[in-house]
Coordinates of C-alpha atoms and ligand atoms in Angstrom, one line a residue:
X437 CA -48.1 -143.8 -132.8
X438 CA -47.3 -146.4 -130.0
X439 CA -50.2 -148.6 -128.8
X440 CA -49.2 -146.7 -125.3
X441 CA -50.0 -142.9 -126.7
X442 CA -52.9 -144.3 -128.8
X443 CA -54.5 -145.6 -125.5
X444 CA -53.7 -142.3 -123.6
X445 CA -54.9 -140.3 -126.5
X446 CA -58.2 -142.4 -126.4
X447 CA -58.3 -141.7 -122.7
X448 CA -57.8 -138.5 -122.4
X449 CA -60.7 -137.5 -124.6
X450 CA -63.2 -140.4 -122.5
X451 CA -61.8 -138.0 -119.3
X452 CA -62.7 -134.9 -120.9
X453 CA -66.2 -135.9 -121.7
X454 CA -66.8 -137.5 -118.3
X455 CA -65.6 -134.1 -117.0
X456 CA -68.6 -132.4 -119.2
X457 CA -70.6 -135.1 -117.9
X458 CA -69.8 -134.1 -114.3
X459 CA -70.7 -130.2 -115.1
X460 CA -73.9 -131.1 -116.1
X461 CA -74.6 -133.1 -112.8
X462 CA -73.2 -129.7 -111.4
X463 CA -75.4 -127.8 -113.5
X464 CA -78.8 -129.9 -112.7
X465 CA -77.8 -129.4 -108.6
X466 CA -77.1 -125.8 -109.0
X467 CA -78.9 -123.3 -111.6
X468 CA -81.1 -125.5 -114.1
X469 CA -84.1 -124.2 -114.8
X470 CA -86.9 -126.0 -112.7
X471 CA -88.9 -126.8 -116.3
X472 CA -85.8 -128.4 -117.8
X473 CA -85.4 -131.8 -116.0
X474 CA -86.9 -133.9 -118.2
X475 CA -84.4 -132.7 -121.7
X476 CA -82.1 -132.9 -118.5
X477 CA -82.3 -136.5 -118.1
X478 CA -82.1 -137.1 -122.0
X479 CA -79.1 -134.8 -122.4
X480 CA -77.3 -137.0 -119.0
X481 CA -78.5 -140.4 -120.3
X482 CA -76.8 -139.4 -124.0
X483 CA -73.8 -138.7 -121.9
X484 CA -73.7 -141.6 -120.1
X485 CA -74.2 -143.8 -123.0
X486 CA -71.2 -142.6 -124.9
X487 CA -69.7 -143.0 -121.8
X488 CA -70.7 -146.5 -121.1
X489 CA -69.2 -147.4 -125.1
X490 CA -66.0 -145.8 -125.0
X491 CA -65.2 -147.1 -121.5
X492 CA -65.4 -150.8 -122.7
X493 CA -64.3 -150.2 -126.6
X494 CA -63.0 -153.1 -127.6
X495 CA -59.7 -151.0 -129.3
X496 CA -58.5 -150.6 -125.4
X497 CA -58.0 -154.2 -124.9
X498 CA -56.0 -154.1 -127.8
X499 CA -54.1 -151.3 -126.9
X500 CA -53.4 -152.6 -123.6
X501 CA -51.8 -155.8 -125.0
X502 CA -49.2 -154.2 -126.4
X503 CA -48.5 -150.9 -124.4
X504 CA -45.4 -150.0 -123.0
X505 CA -45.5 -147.4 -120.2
X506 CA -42.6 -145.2 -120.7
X507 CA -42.3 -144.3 -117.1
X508 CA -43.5 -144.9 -113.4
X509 CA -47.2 -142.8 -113.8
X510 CA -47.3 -144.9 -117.4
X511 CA -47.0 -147.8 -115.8
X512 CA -49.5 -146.6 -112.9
X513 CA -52.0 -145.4 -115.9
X514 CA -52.0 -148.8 -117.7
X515 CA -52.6 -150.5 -113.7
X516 CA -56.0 -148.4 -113.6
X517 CA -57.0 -149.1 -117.4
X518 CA -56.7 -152.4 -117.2
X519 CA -58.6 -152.5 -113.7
X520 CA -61.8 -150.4 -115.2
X521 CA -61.6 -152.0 -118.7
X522 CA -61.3 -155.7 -117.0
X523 CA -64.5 -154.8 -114.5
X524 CA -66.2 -153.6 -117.6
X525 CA -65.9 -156.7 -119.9
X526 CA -66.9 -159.0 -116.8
X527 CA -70.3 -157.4 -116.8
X528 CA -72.3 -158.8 -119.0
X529 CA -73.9 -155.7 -121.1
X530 CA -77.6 -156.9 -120.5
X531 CA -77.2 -156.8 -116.7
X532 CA -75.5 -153.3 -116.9
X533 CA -78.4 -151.9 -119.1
X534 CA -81.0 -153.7 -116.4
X535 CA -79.0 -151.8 -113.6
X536 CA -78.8 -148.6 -115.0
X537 CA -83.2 -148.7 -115.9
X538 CA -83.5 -149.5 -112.7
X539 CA -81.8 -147.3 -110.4
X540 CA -83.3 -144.5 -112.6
X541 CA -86.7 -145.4 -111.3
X542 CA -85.6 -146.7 -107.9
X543 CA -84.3 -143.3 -106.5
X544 CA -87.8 -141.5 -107.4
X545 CA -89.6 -144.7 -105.8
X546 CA -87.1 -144.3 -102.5
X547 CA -87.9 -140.2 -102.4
X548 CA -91.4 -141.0 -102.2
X549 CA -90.9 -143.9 -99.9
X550 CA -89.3 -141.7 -98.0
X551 CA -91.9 -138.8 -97.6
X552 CA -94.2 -141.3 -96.2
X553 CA -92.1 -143.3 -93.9
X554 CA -93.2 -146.2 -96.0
X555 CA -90.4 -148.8 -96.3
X556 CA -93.3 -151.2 -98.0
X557 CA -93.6 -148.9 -100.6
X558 CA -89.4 -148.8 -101.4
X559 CA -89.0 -153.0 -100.5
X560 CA -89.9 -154.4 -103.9
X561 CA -87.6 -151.9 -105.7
X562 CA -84.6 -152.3 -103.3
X563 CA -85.6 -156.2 -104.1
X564 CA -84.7 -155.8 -107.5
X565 CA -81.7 -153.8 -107.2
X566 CA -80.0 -156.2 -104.9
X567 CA -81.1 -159.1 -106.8
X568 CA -79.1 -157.5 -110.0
X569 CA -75.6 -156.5 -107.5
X570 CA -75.6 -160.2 -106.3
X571 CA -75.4 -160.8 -110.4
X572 CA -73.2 -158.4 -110.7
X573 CA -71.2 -159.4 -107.7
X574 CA -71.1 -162.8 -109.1
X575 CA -70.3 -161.7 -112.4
X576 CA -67.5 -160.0 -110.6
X577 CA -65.9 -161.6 -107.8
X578 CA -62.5 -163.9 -108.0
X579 CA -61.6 -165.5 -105.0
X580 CA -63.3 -163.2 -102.4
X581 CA -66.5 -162.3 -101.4
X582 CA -69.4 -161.1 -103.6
X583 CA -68.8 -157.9 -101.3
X584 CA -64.9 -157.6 -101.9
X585 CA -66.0 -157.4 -105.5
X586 CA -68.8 -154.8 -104.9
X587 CA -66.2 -152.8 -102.5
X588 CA -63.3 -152.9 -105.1
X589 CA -65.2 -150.5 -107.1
X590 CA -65.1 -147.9 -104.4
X591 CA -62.1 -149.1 -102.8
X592 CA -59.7 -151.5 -104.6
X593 CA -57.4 -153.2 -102.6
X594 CA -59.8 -153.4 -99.3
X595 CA -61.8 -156.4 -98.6
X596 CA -64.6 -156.9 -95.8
X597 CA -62.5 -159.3 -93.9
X598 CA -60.3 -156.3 -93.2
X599 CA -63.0 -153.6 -92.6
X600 CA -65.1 -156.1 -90.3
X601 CA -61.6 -156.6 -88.0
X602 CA -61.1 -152.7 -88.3
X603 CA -64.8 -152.0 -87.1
X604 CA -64.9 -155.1 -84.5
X605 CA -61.4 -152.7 -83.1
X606 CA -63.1 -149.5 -83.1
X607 CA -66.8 -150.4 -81.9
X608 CA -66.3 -151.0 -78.2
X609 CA -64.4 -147.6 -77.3
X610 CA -67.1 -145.8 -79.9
X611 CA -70.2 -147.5 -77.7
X612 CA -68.3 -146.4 -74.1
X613 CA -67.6 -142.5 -75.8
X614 CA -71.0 -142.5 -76.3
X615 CA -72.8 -143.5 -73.6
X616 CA -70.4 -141.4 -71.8
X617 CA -71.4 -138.4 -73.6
X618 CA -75.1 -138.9 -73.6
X619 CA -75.2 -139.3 -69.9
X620 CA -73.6 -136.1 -69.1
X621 CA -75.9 -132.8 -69.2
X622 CA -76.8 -131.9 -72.8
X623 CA -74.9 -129.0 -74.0
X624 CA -76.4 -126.5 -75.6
X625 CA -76.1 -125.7 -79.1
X626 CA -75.1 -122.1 -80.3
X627 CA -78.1 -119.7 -80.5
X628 CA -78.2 -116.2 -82.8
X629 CA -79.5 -114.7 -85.8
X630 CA -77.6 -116.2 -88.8
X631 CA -78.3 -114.7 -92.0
X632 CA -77.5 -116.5 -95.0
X633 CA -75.6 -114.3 -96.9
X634 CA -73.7 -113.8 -93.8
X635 CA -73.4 -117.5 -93.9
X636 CA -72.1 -117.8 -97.4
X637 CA -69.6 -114.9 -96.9
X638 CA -68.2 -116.9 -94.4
X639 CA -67.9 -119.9 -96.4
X640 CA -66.1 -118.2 -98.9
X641 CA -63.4 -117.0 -96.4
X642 CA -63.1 -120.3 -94.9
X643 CA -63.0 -121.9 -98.0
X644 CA -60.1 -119.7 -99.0
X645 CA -58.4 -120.3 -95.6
X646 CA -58.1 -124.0 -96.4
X647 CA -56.2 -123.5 -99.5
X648 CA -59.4 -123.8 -102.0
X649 CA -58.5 -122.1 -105.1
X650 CA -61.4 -119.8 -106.3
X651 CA -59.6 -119.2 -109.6
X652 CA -60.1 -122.7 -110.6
X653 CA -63.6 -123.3 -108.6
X654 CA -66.6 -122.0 -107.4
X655 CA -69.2 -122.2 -104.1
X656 CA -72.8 -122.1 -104.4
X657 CA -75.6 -123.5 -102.8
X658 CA -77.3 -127.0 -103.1
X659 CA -79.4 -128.8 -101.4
X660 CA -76.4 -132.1 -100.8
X661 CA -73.5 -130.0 -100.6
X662 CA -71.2 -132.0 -103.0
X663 CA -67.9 -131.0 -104.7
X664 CA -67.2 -131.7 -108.9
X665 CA -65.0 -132.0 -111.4
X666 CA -61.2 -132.7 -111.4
X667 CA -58.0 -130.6 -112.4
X668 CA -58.5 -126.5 -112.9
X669 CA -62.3 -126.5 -112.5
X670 CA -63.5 -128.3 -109.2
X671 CA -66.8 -126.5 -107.9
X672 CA -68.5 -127.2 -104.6
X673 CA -71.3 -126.2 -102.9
X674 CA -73.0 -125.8 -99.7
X675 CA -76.4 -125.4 -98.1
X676 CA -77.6 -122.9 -96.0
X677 CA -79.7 -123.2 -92.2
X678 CA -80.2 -120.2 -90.4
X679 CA -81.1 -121.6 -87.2
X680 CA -78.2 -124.1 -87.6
X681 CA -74.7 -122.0 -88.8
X682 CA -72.5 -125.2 -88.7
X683 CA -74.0 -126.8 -91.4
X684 CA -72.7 -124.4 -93.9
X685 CA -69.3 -124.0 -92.2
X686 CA -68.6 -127.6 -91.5
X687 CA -70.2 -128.9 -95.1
X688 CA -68.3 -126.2 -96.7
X689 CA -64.6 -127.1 -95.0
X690 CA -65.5 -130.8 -95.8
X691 CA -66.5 -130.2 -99.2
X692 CA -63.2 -128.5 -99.5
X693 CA -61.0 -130.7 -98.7
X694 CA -62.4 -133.0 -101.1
X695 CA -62.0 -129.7 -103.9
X696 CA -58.2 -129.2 -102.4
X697 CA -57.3 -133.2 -103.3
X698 CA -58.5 -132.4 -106.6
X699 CA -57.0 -129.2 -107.0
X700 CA -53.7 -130.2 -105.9
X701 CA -52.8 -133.1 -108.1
X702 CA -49.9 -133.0 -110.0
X703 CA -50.8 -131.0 -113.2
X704 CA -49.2 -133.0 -115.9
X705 CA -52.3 -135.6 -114.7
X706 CA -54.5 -133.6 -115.9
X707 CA -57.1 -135.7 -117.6
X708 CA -55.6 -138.6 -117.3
X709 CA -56.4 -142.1 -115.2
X710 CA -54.3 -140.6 -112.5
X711 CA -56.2 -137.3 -113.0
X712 CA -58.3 -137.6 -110.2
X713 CA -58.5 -139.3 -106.2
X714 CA -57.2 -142.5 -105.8
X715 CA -60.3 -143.9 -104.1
X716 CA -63.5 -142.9 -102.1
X717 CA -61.8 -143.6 -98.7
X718 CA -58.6 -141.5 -99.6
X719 CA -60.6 -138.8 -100.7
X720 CA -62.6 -138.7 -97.7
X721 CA -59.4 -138.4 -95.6
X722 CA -59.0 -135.1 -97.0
X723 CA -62.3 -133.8 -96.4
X724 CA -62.4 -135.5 -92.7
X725 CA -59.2 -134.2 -91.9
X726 CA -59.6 -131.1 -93.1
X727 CA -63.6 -131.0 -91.5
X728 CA -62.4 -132.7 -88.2
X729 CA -59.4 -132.9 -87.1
X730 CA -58.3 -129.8 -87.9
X731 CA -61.6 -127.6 -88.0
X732 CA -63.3 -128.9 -84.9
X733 CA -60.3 -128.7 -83.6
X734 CA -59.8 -126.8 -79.8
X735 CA -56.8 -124.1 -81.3
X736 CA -59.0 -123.7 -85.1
X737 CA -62.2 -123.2 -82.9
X738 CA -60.6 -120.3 -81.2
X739 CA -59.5 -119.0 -84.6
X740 CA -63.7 -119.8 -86.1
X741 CA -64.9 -118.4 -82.5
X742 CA -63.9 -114.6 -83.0
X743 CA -64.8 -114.9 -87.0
X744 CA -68.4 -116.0 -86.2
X745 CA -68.7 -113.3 -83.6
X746 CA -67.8 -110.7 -86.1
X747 CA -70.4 -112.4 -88.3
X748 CA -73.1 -112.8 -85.9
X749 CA -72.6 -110.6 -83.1
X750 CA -73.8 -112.9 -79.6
X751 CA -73.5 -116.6 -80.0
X752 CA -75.0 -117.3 -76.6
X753 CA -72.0 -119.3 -75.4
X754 CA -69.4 -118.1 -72.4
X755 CA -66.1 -118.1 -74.4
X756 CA -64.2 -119.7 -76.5
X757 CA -63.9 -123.3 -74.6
X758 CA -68.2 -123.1 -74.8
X759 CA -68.0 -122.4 -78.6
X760 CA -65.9 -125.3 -79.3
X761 CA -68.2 -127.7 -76.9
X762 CA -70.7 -126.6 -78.9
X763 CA -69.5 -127.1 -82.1
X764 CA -68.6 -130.8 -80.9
X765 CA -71.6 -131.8 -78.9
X766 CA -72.8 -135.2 -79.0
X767 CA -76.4 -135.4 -78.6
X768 CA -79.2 -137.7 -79.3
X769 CA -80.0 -138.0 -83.3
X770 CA -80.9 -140.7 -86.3
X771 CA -79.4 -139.1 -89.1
X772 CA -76.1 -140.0 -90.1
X773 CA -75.2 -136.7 -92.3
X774 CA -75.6 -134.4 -88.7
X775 CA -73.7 -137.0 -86.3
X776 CA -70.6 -135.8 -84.4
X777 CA -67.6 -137.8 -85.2
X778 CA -68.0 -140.6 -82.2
X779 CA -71.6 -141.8 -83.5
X780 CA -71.1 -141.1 -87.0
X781 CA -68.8 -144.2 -87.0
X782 CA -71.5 -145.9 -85.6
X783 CA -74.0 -145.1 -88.0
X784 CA -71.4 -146.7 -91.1
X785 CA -70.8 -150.0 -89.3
X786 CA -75.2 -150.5 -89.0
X787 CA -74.9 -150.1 -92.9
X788 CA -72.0 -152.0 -93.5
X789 CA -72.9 -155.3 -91.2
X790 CA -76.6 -154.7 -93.2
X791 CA -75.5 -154.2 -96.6
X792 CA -73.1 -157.3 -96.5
X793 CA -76.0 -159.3 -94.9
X794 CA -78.1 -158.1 -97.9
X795 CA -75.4 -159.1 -100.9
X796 CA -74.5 -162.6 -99.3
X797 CA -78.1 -163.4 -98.8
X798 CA -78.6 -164.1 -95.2
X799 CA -80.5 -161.3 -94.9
X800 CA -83.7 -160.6 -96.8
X801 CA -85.1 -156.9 -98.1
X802 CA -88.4 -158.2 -96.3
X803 CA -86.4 -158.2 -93.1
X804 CA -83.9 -155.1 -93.5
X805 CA -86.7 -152.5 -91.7
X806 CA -86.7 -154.8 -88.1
X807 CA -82.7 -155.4 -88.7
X808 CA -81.9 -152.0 -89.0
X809 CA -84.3 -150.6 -85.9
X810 CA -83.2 -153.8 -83.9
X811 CA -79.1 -152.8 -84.5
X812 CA -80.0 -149.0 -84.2
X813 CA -81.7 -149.6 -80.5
X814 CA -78.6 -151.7 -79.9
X815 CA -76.1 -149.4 -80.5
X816 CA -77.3 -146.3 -80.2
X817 CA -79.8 -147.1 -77.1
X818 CA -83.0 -145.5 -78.7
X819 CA -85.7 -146.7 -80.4
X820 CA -86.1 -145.6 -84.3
X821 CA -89.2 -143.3 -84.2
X822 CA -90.3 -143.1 -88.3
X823 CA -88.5 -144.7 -91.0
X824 CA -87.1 -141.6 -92.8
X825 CA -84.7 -141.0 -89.8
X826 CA -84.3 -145.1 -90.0
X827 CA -83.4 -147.3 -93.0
X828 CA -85.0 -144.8 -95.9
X829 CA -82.9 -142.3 -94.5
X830 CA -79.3 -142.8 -97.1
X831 CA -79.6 -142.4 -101.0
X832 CA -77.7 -144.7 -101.2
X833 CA -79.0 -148.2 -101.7
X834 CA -81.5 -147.1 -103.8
X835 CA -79.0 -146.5 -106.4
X836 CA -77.3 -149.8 -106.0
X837 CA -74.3 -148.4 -103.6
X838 CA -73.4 -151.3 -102.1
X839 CA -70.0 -151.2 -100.9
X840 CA -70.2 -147.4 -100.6
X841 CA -70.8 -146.4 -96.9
X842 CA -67.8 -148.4 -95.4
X843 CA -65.0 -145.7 -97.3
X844 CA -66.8 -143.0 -95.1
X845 CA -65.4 -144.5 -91.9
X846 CA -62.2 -145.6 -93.7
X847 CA -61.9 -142.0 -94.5
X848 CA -62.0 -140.9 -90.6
X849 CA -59.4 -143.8 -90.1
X850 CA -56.9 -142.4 -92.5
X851 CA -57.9 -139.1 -91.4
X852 CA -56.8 -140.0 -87.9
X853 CA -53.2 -141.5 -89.0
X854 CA -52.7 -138.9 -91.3
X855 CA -53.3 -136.2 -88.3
X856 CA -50.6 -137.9 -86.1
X857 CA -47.6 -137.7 -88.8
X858 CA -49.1 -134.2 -89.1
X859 CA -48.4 -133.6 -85.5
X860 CA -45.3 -134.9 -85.8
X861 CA -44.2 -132.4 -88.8
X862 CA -45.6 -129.6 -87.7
X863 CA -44.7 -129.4 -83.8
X864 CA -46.5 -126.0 -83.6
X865 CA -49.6 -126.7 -85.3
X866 CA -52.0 -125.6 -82.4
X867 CA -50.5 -122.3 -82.4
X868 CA -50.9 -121.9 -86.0
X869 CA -54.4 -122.8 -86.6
X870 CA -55.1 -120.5 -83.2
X871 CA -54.6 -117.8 -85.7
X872 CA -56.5 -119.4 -88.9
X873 CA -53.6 -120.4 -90.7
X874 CA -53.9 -123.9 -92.0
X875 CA -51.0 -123.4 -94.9
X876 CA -48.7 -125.8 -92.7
X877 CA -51.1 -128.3 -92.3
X878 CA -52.8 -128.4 -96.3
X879 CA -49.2 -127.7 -97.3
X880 CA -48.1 -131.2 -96.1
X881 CA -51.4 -133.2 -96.9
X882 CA -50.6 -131.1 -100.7
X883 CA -46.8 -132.5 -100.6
X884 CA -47.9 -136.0 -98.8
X885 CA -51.1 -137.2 -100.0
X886 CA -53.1 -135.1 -102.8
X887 CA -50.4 -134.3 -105.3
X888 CA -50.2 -137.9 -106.1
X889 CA -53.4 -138.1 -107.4
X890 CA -54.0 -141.9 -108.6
X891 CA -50.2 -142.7 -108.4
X892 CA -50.2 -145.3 -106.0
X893 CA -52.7 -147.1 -104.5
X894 CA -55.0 -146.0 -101.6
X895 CA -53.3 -148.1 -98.5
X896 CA -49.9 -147.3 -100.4
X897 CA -50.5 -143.5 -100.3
X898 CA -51.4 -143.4 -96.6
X899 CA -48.5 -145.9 -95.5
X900 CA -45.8 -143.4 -97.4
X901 CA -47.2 -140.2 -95.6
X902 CA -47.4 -141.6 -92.6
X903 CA -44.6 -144.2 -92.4
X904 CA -46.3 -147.5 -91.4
X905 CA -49.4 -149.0 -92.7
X906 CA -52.9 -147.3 -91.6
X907 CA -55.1 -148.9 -88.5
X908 CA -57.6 -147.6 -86.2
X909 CA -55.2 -146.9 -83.5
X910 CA -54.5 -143.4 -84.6
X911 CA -58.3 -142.4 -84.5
X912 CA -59.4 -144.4 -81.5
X913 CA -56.8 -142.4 -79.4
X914 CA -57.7 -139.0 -81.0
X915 CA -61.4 -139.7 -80.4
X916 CA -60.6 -141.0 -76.9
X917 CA -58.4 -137.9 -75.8
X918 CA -60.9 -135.1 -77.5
X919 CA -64.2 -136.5 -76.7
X920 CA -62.9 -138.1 -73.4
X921 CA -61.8 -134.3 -72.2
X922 CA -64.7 -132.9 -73.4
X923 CA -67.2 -135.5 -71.4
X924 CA -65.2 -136.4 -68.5
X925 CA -68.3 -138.9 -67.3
Ligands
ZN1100 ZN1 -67.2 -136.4 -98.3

């Protein structure tokens, strides 16, 4: 066998395990018995260590010496080998056992943390952990920033030069949207009985609208909706409010879009490097666009308008133009998970300036609690009221994501370029999803952006769907014509 198949052989079975790997995460979020958590944790940690070994075998540095990619996805496949395999040597293997013990821990000690509002109780943890991603920054970084080389797992090819000009762009007309929005009369959410089954059966039509393949996935309920696993099996799932029925729509269309990328790539992929989204900010395109752009959209509201009725019976709005300000009210909040689309932005850009501070060292975990409710009374022009709707609020950090929250914006940027050469394909689009049918629309981000899988690389994929290279501009302007209309100020 060639050095080439060897390598692919070797990777296809370290794919298929990290697939089994991923069910179990499924499985632990979904149906696990209550009383199993702790084999659980053995059974995931086995896993993982297996893993860990295979990804930095010695054997694929070999192999990658002397491989020969027959073709253009060979060559593509070798690109993101070498990538992972060159990260993983870099690492020293005592620093990578020292992360992984401690973000075990440090999650559990944020939860807690959390429950009490007590950021004292979560500092000396979070210490620790961003102590060990400076190392591992270090350990790392070439000629950028220890950041770049934190960011480069999550999305290679950007840097934070880059993201702090894109932000610096898109902050100013974000802050005037807002304050616009918030000093016009609240509107008033949607008001009913919303059962959940009702609520699930919903789902699974919307779901199906969007293209989501039930054959080869699954919905059920978690408490994070989240969606898993790559090729012909790629679950989601979705949570349930009854006073609140856009949280199980809206988590459920986003969520899809993120199952649709996966489902869509080119099948002879399958379990290979280019087996699975190219990168965090790509991916979250999908789901943005398909969450956003198209489903908050005026024409799809119509379309969700007369689907909820027959659900619900009375929504307690006037028509169809009350529905869809409903559904994209912007109102006063801390949480980043529930803000509309101009705060959410917002909320990343408070992480990202504070993260970065955090990893270059000129700002200290002591000081992150004052930071954060100092930026957050800047910006948003409130004062932080308990820490869990303040800085213990995101996961995140407590698991060592640094270099995470950034894609989420990145993802409404390329969501927003991606829309306009959608507009421009599909001419009627308005009167298409007026009806509920998206088949245009998921038909062209299929052909344009998912099928490709890891193919190219993340800016590349954008630029050739859309014909020039992504910015802001596309967003801002769809931001400022949707939520400029619906607050006039
Ligand atoms: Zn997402």
């Amino acid at each position: 066998m060639t050095a080439f198949k060897e390598l692919m052989a070797y990777q296809r079975d370290t794919a298929a395990l990290a697939q089994v790997a991923g069910r179990l995460g499924w499985d632990q979020e979904t149906v696990m018995p209550r009383g199993a958590a702790s084999q659980r944790a053995e059974e995931a940690g086995a896993m993982e260590a297996v893993l860990h070994a295979r990804k930095t075998d010695p054997r694929i540095g070999d192999w990658l010496e002397q491989a020969e990619a027959p073709d253009a996805a060979g060559t593509s496949a070798i690109r993101l080998i070498r990538r992972y395999y060159e990260r993983g040597v870099k690492v020293p293997a005592d620093l990578a056992v020292a992360m992984a013990r401690l973000t075990s821990r440090s999650q559990g000690i944020w939860a807690e943390a959390r429950a009490k509002d007590d950021f004292a109780g979560f500092a000396p943890v979070l210490e620790q952990v961003v102590a060990l991603k400076r190392q591992e920054a270090a350990a790392l970084a070439e000629e950028g920033s220890l950041y770049d080389a934190l960011l480069e797992d999550f999305e290679p090819g950007m840097t934070e030069a880059e993201l702090e000009a894109m932000f610096a762009e898109m902050r100013p007309g974000l802050v005037r949207l807002r304050q616009t929005a918030l000093d016009a009369p609240e509107v008033a959410p949607v008001r009913g009985t919303f059962a959940g089954k009702s609520q699930m059966k919903l789902a699974r039509s919307l779901a199906r609208d969007f293209g989501y393949d039930f054959s080869k996935g699954r919905l059920d309920k978690a408490v994070h909706p989240f969606s898993s696993g790559s090729g012909t099996d790629v679950r989601i799932t979705t949570r349930v409010a009854e006073d609140d029925p856009f949280n199980c729509i809206y988590s459920t269309i986003h969520e899809t879009g993120h199952a649709c990328y996966e489902q869509a790539i080119d099948a002879s992929y399958l379990l290979t490097p280019l087996g699975q989204g190219v990168s965090m900010g790509v991916h979250e395109s999908q789901s943005r666009i398909y969450e956003n752009q198209l489903g908050r959209s005026r024409a799809f509201c119509s379309y969700l308008y007369g689907e909820m009725q027959e659900a619900f019976g009375d929504l307690g709005v006037a028509d169809a133009d009350g529905f869809y300000a409903a559904v994209n009210r912007v109102h006063r909040g801390y949480i980043r998970t529930e803000a509309d689309e101009v705060q959410y932005n917002l909320h990343i850009m408070l992480r990202f300036d504070l993260e970065r501070s955090l990893i270059s060292g000129d700002l200290a975990v002591a000081d992150l609690e004052a930071a954060w409710n100092d930026r957050f009374k800047a910006d948003f022009g409130y004062e932080v009221d308990v820490a869990s709707n303040g800085v213990l609020q995101d996961v995140h950090w407590s698991v060592g994501l640094f270099g995470y929250f950034p894609t989420y914006s990145l993802g409404n940027v390329y969501a927003g370029c991606l829309m306009a050469a959608l507009r421009r394909a599909v001419p009627d689009l308005d009167a298409q999803l007026e009806h509920g049918e998206l088949e245009a629309a998921t038909g062209w981000l299929r052909e344009n952006v998912q099928q490709h899988g890891g193919l190219y690389e993340p800016k590349e994929v954008i630029e050739r769907a859309c014909g020039a290279a992504p910015t802001a501009a596309p967003l801002m302007s769809y931001l400022e014509g949707k939520f400029g209309a619906l607050y006039p100020g």
